[in-house]
Short mmCIF file of C-alpha atoms in Angstrom, two decimals:
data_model
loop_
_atom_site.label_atom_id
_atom_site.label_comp_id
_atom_site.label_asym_id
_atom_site.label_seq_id
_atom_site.Cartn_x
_atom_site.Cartn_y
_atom_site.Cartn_z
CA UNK A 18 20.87 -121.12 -32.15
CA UNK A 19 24.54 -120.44 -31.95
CA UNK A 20 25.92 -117.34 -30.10
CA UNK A 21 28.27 -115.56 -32.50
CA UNK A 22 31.92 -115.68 -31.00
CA UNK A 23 30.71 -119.01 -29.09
CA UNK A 24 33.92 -121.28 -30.92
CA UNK A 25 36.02 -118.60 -29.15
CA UNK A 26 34.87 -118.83 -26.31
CA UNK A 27 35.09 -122.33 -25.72
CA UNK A 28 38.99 -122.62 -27.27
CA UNK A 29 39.30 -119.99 -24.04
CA UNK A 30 38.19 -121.82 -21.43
CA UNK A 31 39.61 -124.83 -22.41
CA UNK A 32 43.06 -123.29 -23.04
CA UNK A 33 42.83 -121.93 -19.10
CA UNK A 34 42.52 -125.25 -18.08
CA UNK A 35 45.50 -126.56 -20.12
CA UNK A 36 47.36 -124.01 -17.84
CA UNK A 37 46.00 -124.70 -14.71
CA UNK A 38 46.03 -128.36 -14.70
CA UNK A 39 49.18 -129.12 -16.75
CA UNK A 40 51.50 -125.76 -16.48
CA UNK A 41 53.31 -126.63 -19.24
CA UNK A 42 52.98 -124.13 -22.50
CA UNK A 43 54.28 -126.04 -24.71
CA UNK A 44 51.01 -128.55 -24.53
CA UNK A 45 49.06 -125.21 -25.02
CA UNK A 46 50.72 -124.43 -28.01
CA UNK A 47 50.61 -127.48 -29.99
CA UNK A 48 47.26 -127.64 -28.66
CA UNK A 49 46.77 -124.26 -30.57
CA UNK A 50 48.51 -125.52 -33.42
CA UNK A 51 46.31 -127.98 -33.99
CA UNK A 52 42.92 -126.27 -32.82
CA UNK A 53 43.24 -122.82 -34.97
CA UNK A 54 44.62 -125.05 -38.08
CA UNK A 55 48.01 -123.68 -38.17
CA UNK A 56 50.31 -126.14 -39.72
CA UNK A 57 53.50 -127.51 -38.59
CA UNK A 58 56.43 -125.49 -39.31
CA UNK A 59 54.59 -122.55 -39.28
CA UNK A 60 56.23 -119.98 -36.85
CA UNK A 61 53.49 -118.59 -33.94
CA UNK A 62 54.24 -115.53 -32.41
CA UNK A 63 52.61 -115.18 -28.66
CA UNK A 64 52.53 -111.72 -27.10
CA UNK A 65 52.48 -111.59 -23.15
CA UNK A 66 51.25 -108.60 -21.09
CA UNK A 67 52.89 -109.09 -17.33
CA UNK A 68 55.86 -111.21 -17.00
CA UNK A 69 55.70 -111.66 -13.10
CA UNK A 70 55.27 -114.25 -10.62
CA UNK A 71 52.84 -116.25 -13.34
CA UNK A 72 53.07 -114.40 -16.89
CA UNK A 73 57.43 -114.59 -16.21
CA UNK A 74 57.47 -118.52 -15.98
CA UNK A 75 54.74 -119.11 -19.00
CA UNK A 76 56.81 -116.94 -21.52
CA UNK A 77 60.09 -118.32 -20.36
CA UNK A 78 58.81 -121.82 -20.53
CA UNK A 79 57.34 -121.01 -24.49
CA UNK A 80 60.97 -119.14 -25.35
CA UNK A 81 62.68 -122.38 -24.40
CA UNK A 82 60.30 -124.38 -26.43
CA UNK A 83 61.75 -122.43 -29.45
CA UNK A 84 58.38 -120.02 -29.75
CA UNK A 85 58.63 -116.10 -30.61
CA UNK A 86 57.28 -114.37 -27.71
CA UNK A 87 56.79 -110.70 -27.57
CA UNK A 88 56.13 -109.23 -24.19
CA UNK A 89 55.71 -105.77 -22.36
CA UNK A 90 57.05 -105.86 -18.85
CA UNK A 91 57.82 -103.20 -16.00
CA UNK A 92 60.29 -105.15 -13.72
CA UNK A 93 63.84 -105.09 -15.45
CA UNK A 94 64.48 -108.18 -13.43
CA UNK A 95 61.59 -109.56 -14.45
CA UNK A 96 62.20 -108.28 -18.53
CA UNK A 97 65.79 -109.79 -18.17
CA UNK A 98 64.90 -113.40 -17.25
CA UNK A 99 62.27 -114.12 -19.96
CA UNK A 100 65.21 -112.02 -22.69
CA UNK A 101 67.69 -114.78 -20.91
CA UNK A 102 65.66 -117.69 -21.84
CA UNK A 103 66.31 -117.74 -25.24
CA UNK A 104 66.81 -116.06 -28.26
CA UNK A 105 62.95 -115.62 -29.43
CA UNK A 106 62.13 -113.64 -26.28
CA UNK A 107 61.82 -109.95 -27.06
CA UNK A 108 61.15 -106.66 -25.37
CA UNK A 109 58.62 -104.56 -26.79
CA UNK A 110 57.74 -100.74 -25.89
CA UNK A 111 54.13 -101.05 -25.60
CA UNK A 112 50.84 -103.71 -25.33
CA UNK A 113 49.99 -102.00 -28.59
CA UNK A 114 53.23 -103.84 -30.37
CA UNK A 115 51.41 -107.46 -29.58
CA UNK A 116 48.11 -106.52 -31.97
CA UNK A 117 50.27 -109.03 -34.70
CA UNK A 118 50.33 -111.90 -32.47
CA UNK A 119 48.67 -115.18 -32.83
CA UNK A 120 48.23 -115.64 -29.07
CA UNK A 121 47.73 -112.94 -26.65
CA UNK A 122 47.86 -113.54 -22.90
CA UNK A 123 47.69 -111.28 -19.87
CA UNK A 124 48.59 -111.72 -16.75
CA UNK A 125 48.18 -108.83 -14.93
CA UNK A 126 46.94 -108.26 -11.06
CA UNK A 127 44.04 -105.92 -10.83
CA UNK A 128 41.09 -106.05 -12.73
CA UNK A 129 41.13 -102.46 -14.07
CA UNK A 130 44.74 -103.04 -15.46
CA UNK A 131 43.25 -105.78 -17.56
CA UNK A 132 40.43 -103.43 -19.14
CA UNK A 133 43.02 -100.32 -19.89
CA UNK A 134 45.27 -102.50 -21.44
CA UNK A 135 42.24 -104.79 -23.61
CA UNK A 136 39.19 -103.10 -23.97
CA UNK A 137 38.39 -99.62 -25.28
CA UNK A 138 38.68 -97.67 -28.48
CA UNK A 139 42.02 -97.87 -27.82
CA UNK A 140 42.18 -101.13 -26.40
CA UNK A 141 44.47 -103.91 -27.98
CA UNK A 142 41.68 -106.15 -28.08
CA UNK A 143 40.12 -104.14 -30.58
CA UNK A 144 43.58 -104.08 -32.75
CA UNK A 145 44.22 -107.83 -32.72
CA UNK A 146 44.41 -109.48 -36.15
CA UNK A 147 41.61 -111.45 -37.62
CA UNK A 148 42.16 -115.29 -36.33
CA UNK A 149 44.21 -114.77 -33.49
CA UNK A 150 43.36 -115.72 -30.02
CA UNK A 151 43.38 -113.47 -26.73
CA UNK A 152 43.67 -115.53 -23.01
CA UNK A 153 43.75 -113.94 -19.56
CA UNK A 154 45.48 -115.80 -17.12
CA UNK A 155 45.14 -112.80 -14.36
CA UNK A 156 43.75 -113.58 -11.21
CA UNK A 157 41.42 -111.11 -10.88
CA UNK A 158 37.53 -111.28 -10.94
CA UNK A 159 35.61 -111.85 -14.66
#
C-alpha cells in the first residue's frame, strides 16, 4: 500500500541531491520541468526564503538562467545581489507573497525558523497552491 503524499516525497529527496551533488539550479529546474509535467515555454516562478551564504548563490544562479524568482531576505546586501543578477529577481515583503510559486525553497539556519515560516495555521506551507513543490535546503536537523 502506497503512503499518500509518497510521489512528493521522493521528487524531494531526489531534488536535494541534484543540489548537493551538482550545485547547479538550472539542472534542478529542467529537472522539474520535466518531472511535474510542465511544458517548455511555460514560465516557473520559484520563491526563496533566505538568500545567504547558500539560498543567495541558488537564486542568483536560477535569475541568470532567465527564471522568475521571488524571495524574502533580511540582509540588504544580501537582497541587492540576487535583485543584481537579473531582471526576474524580485523583492517581496513577506514568505506569505511565495504561496503562488511553483517551487518553494528555504534556506534558513535554525530549525525553529523553518517551522514559523512553513508549518502552522498560518504557515505558508499550508497556503501553497495545489501542484507546486516545497524543498528545504537548510542545514538544520529534520
Amino acid at each position: 500500500m502506497k503512503s499518500e503524499g509518497a510521489e512528493d516525497h521522493f521528487v524531494v529527496i531526489y531534488i536535494m541531491v541534484i543540489f548537493w551533488y551538482y550545485h547547479r539550479c538550472t539542472l534542478v529546474a529542467s529537472w522539474l520541468i520535466r518531472a511535474r509535467g510542465w511544458r517548455e515555454g511555460l514560465a516557473m516562478r520559484f520563491g526563496f526564503v533566505g538568500i545567504g551564504s547558500m539560498g543567495g548563490p541558488l537564486a542568483r544562479s536560477l535569475v541568470r538562467a532567465g527564471e522568475e524568482v521571488w524571495f524574502v531576505g533580511r540582509n540588504r546586501e544580501h537582497m541587492e545581489a540576487v535583485l543584481q543578477a537579473g531582471p526576474t529577481a524580485r523583492c517581496v515583503e513577506d514568505a506569505a507573497a511565495l504561496a503562488d510559486c511553483d517551487v518553494v525553497l528555504t534556506c534558513l539556519p535554525l530549525p525553529q525558523t523553518v517551522r514559523k515560516v512553513m508549518l502552522g495555521t498560518e504557515g505558508l506551507l499550508t497556503r501553497l497552491k495545489p501542484g507546486s513543490v516545497y524543498i528545504d535546503t537548510s542545514t538544520i536537523d529534520p
